XYZ file of C-alpha atoms in Angstrom:
408
model
C 0.020 0.091 0.206
C 2.921 2.277 0.686
C 3.979 2.101 -2.768
C 0.564 3.654 -3.949
C 0.586 6.452 -1.675
C 4.088 7.574 -1.742
C 5.904 8.798 -4.851
C 9.343 7.742 -5.977
C 11.790 6.831 -3.436
C 14.630 8.989 -4.941
C 12.491 12.080 -4.181
C 11.639 11.199 -0.543
C 15.081 9.709 0.773
C 13.896 9.582 4.242
C 11.052 7.117 3.290
C 12.896 4.904 1.135
C 12.600 2.262 3.765
C 8.969 2.252 3.474
C 8.576 1.095 -0.153
C 8.948 -1.993 -1.643
C 11.052 -2.236 -4.988
C 8.695 -1.953 -7.857
C 7.996 -5.028 -9.912
C 6.992 -3.112 -13.249
C 7.529 0.386 -14.609
C 3.703 0.693 -14.749
C 3.751 0.431 -10.931
C 6.005 3.675 -10.775
C 3.709 5.469 -13.266
C 0.642 4.824 -11.378
C 2.017 6.063 -8.144
C 2.005 9.501 -9.522
C -1.547 9.814 -9.488
C -1.766 9.158 -5.775
C 0.677 11.615 -4.593
C -1.619 14.598 -4.376
C -4.434 12.264 -2.907
C -6.146 13.983 0.374
C -7.613 12.092 2.967
C -11.473 11.494 2.428
C -12.575 10.321 5.965
C -11.401 9.207 9.358
C -12.087 6.321 11.412
C -12.796 7.433 14.913
C -9.289 8.806 16.268
C -7.242 6.730 13.961
C -5.496 7.375 10.913
C -6.664 9.008 7.796
C -8.470 7.199 4.816
C -6.766 7.366 1.434
C -9.026 6.034 -1.308
C -11.074 3.797 1.257
C -7.839 2.489 3.243
C -6.464 3.478 6.413
C -2.648 4.359 6.979
C -1.013 3.026 9.922
C -0.184 5.912 12.426
C 3.491 5.048 12.049
C 3.311 5.760 8.475
C 1.342 9.079 9.111
C 3.946 10.288 11.411
C 6.985 9.421 9.255
C 5.185 10.919 5.882
C 4.416 14.326 7.656
C 7.958 14.701 8.471
C 8.751 14.981 4.806
C 6.012 17.307 4.153
C 8.034 20.119 2.916
C 9.623 17.808 0.401
C 6.292 16.490 -0.975
C 4.752 20.035 -1.276
C 7.770 21.071 -3.677
C 6.973 18.123 -5.902
C 3.170 18.349 -5.824
C 3.071 21.199 -8.821
C 5.070 19.088 -11.147
C 3.127 15.721 -10.376
C -0.115 17.835 -10.507
C 0.799 18.933 -13.867
C 1.592 15.591 -15.144
C -1.886 14.055 -14.211
C -3.930 17.397 -14.644
C -5.488 16.514 -18.000
C -8.831 14.717 -17.497
C -9.483 11.414 -19.246
C -5.908 10.448 -19.266
C -3.453 8.578 -16.805
C 0.141 9.462 -15.677
C 1.298 7.690 -18.717
C -0.515 10.082 -21.237
C -2.630 7.143 -22.325
C -6.245 7.923 -22.841
C -8.424 6.977 -20.060
C -12.179 6.285 -20.488
C -14.380 8.845 -18.410
C -17.587 7.293 -17.159
C -20.865 8.885 -17.586
C -21.339 10.039 -13.906
C -17.822 12.032 -14.204
C -18.677 13.638 -17.561
C -22.313 14.405 -16.947
C -22.795 15.436 -13.127
C -25.433 17.749 -13.802
C -27.703 15.113 -15.656
C -27.144 12.542 -13.101
C -28.169 14.902 -10.137
C -31.268 15.718 -12.143
C -32.181 12.089 -12.514
C -31.626 11.865 -8.803
C -34.217 14.726 -8.162
C -36.515 13.132 -10.929
C -36.737 9.686 -9.297
C -37.016 11.173 -6.017
C -39.931 13.097 -7.047
C -41.361 10.432 -9.052
C -41.258 7.762 -6.537
C -42.669 9.914 -3.699
C -45.684 11.042 -5.755
C -46.481 7.424 -6.826
C -46.043 6.441 -3.153
C -48.784 8.848 -2.067
C -51.146 8.258 -4.909
C -50.708 4.459 -4.460
C -51.072 4.716 -0.546
C -54.191 6.807 -0.744
C -55.696 4.504 -3.273
C -55.277 1.436 -0.632
C -56.836 3.376 2.012
C -59.858 3.845 -0.090
C -60.521 0.139 -0.048
C -58.531 -0.831 2.857
C -58.617 1.773 5.701
C -56.274 0.343 8.265
C -53.243 2.464 8.353
C -51.520 0.792 11.070
C -51.161 -2.567 9.400
C -50.205 -0.570 6.145
C -47.572 1.371 8.067
C -46.114 -2.020 9.361
C -46.026 -3.117 5.697
C -44.122 -0.126 4.595
C -41.548 -0.945 6.876
C -41.388 -4.525 6.235
C -40.833 -4.309 2.608
C -38.103 -2.005 3.271
C -36.434 -4.111 6.105
C -36.660 -7.325 3.546
C -35.048 -5.027 0.945
C -32.134 -4.001 3.080
C -31.648 -7.647 4.269
C -31.434 -8.698 0.706
C -29.020 -5.962 0.094
C -26.769 -6.870 2.896
C -27.025 -10.466 1.996
C -25.308 -9.671 -1.650
C -23.016 -7.092 -0.020
C -24.534 -4.065 -1.500
C -23.787 -2.440 0.784
C -21.782 -4.285 3.254
C -23.396 -4.419 6.509
C -22.101 -2.303 9.211
C -21.635 -3.737 12.731
C -24.033 -2.998 15.254
C -23.423 -3.110 19.127
C -25.456 -2.244 22.129
C -24.175 1.377 22.603
C -25.136 2.087 18.964
C -28.507 0.617 19.699
C -29.221 2.722 22.584
C -28.532 5.647 20.446
C -30.420 4.804 17.562
C -33.408 3.369 19.555
C -35.151 6.734 20.453
C -34.572 7.960 16.686
C -36.268 5.000 15.600
C -39.347 5.402 18.082
C -39.659 8.834 16.988
C -39.536 7.551 13.025
C -42.016 4.827 13.763
C -44.595 7.276 15.482
C -44.171 9.985 12.818
C -44.740 7.372 10.107
C -47.819 5.778 11.498
C -49.441 9.111 12.483
C -48.624 10.381 8.871
C -50.518 7.322 7.485
C -53.576 7.792 9.779
C -53.919 11.292 8.588
C -53.464 10.310 4.848
C -56.349 7.727 5.723
C -58.474 10.276 7.372
C -58.358 13.172 4.933
C -57.026 14.333 1.486
C -53.474 13.615 0.518
C -53.068 17.550 -0.346
C -54.280 18.622 3.090
C -52.196 16.146 5.109
C -49.223 17.715 3.343
C -50.411 21.156 3.953
C -50.570 20.364 7.747
C -46.840 19.000 7.588
C -45.608 22.040 6.025
C -45.750 23.328 9.740
C -42.759 20.896 10.469
C -40.004 23.739 10.049
C -42.058 25.763 12.857
C -41.814 22.930 15.164
C -38.072 22.555 14.394
C -37.167 25.963 15.079
C -39.359 25.906 18.274
C -37.654 22.719 19.553
C -34.192 24.232 18.661
C -35.035 27.595 20.559
C -36.760 26.035 23.613
C -35.336 22.508 24.003
C -31.938 22.752 22.768
C -31.308 26.333 23.728
C -30.174 27.572 20.285
C -30.575 31.056 19.189
C -32.983 31.219 16.184
C -32.582 34.534 14.288
C -35.618 36.843 13.957
C -35.338 36.471 10.457
C -36.072 32.781 10.404
C -39.154 33.332 12.704
C -40.515 35.954 10.335
C -40.188 33.612 7.643
C -42.467 30.996 9.470
C -45.261 33.652 9.855
C -46.642 32.855 6.340
C -46.683 29.202 6.965
C -48.612 29.376 10.381
C -50.996 31.717 8.307
C -51.302 29.515 4.986
C -51.945 26.442 7.212
C -54.626 28.331 9.199
C -56.465 29.620 6.096
C -56.398 26.332 4.466
C -57.745 24.222 7.498
C -60.628 26.547 8.289
C -62.040 25.847 4.692
C -60.738 22.253 3.898
C -63.730 20.111 2.685
C -62.228 16.993 3.878
C -61.211 18.397 7.239
C -61.699 16.201 10.363
C -59.764 16.189 13.799
C -58.344 12.861 13.259
C -56.389 13.641 10.312
C -55.564 17.074 11.388
C -54.212 16.097 15.023
C -52.497 13.066 13.518
C -50.654 15.281 11.019
C -49.799 17.528 13.841
C -48.334 14.440 16.124
C -46.497 13.452 13.116
C -44.820 17.018 12.757
C -43.771 16.808 16.663
C -42.522 13.220 16.288
C -40.284 14.060 13.274
C -38.942 17.130 15.191
C -37.817 14.892 18.031
C -36.341 12.593 15.530
C -34.320 15.199 14.248
C -33.180 16.321 18.050
C -32.228 12.730 18.673
C -30.521 12.119 15.271
C -28.096 14.944 16.121
C -27.287 13.126 19.712
C -26.718 9.937 17.757
C -24.335 10.934 15.307
C -22.113 8.139 14.219
C -19.609 7.456 11.459
C -22.116 4.985 9.765
C -23.027 5.414 6.317
C -26.609 6.815 5.646
C -27.679 3.290 3.959
C -26.636 1.308 6.771
C -28.195 4.013 9.355
C -31.439 4.245 7.856
C -31.627 0.361 7.472
C -30.951 -0.268 11.299
C -33.636 2.680 12.053
C -36.319 0.803 9.790
C -35.694 -2.536 11.300
C -36.253 -1.069 15.129
C -39.218 1.000 13.994
C -40.704 -2.141 12.513
C -40.821 -3.883 15.845
C -41.877 -0.436 17.343
C -44.830 -0.525 15.039
C -46.223 -4.167 15.148
C -47.734 -4.156 18.711
C -49.974 -1.083 18.122
C -51.192 -2.597 14.942
C -51.952 -5.959 16.368
C -53.670 -4.294 19.392
C -55.764 -1.723 17.540
C -56.654 -3.341 14.112
C -55.590 -7.058 14.527
C -59.540 -7.854 15.516
C -61.011 -5.908 12.840
C -58.548 -7.335 10.187
C -59.111 -10.824 11.103
C -62.647 -10.396 11.208
C -63.635 -8.571 8.001
C -60.615 -6.378 7.201
C -58.634 -8.398 4.861
C -61.810 -10.324 3.408
C -63.541 -7.007 2.457
C -60.252 -5.865 0.673
C -59.991 -9.340 -1.203
C -63.527 -9.041 -2.274
C -63.121 -5.411 -3.592
C -59.927 -5.743 -5.690
C -58.989 -9.482 -5.488
C -56.178 -11.321 -3.810
C -53.450 -10.568 -6.200
C -53.941 -6.860 -6.556
C -54.453 -6.659 -2.892
C -50.973 -8.138 -2.239
C -49.102 -6.383 -5.134
C -50.713 -3.134 -4.026
C -49.034 -3.662 -0.576
C -45.739 -4.760 -1.881
C -45.067 -1.790 -4.140
C -46.340 0.694 -1.784
C -43.693 -0.398 0.516
C -41.115 -0.448 -1.927
C -41.976 2.963 -3.185
C -41.842 4.052 0.503
C -38.579 2.695 1.092
C -36.719 3.677 -2.375
C -38.164 7.179 -2.013
C -36.720 7.788 1.147
C -33.362 6.252 -0.023
C -33.278 8.432 -3.092
C -34.013 11.591 -0.895
C -30.777 10.374 1.132
C -28.605 9.817 -1.800
C -29.816 13.330 -3.517
C -28.736 14.996 -0.232
C -25.301 13.598 -0.452
C -25.096 14.948 -4.069
C -26.104 18.609 -3.564
C -25.546 21.418 -1.449
C -28.021 21.953 1.589
C -29.767 24.759 -0.069
C -30.422 22.928 -3.190
C -31.682 20.053 -1.312
C -33.959 22.421 0.824
C -35.658 23.860 -2.235
C -35.974 20.540 -3.952
C -37.835 19.362 -0.804
C -40.372 22.114 -1.000
C -40.715 21.803 -4.615
C -41.353 17.964 -4.071
C -44.414 18.989 -1.851
C -45.840 21.077 -4.507
C -45.690 18.234 -6.794
C -47.380 15.876 -4.279
C -50.159 18.142 -3.775
C -50.680 19.189 -7.298
C -50.673 15.570 -8.571
C -52.947 14.363 -5.679
C -55.516 16.840 -6.332
C -55.596 15.890 -10.194
C -55.371 12.123 -9.722
C -58.280 12.208 -6.842
C -60.219 15.223 -8.413
C -60.345 16.775 -4.850
C -62.219 19.879 -4.667
C -60.599 22.669 -2.716
C -62.299 26.017 -1.779
C -60.446 29.283 -2.990
C -59.389 30.025 0.320
C -57.887 26.568 0.825
C -56.083 27.032 -2.322
C -54.512 30.321 -1.284
C -53.770 29.269 2.187
C -51.677 26.280 0.555
C -50.011 28.429 -1.738
C -48.933 30.918 1.080
C -47.778 27.979 3.424
C -45.543 26.448 0.680
C -44.218 29.938 -0.032
C -43.204 30.458 3.534
C -41.685 27.103 3.796
C -39.609 27.889 0.750
C -38.504 31.181 2.206
C -37.589 29.548 5.498
C -35.796 26.730 3.856
C -33.567 29.186 1.670
C -32.721 31.368 4.743
C -31.765 28.266 7.098
C -29.783 26.486 4.257
C -27.897 29.712 3.554
C -26.973 30.209 7.478
C -25.855 26.554 7.592
C -23.759 27.091 4.315
C -22.199 30.348 6.014
C -21.297 28.482 9.281
C -19.798 25.728 7.362
C -17.676 28.047 5.248
C -16.655 29.941 8.467
C -15.561 26.727 9.953
C -13.565 25.584 7.024
C -11.845 29.042 6.766
């Protein structure tokens, strides 16, 4: 490994004992492209990661002693490997589609995120129209996702990260809040129009700001509070004249907002080095076990008595099973795509994209289900979404400024 990280032994005389004699001339050429490699991560308090491999502390200490010599050689080596699409020997090197068209790939991620989310919401509501059991459907969502994760781990895509008791204690509150927020969201979806539930869930930034101010003790700028005023006003206007309004749907959506707010708080306390895919998989597994007992207690007798029978009579066994499978798959995939999209773009871009996603869901649900909304509800929804957009923009810009200040 040392031969791939360090450059030629003649340049670094003090490091010559670390290098093995080159077997071929190609090895010498390939080593040039790794000289200017920067650390891309860290494992605990150990050595830095270079190209996915951890350096031994002794190697890091000895290599740091030759820092001045390395800096003097970097410009020359950088010039030798600066041209994209070619290796250090000057031979043509194929460039992948992702590297060549990053904007198109990112756009594809956004498209799939929106598409899967819209399909999930529409299919989810259609299931509730003939199978109004949100606790059981919530379990199905998580169960399909967990099976997907287990299969992915079995084939090594991705490799399963280890779990211990300490990490389990950290993730358990996050998973409980995730489960409660997910179930109450589905209770609201089953009780009222999808567009109205998403309008109520637009209040989530308000609860996040309130929790940060009064629970975490963080100072929230007045500009953020002012940007939330349109959100509260718009949701209030939409709720007063919503034709599908009922208290079960409204209160459930509000509980969902509070649950996801606490999920964010506990997530900050449970920061780990685990990658997002494995982290979400473990949270889904824990949340599944949390959701099963209330589903059995609250809906089990009804399901066994006439719930399953009525659904099969209305749509048939095959459609009933396939609908449940696909709604669970879309739920897991759209959440995973949202995480993958966040990793590819700046927080500001992701925040704006999240607001536009809600607009897409509300618009498509109104078109597909033909929900009639009053003029005041439409205006209130538009004001609420605009407020969320302003809040997301200001908050993301503040976070980016903080990140740049820390980097400087």
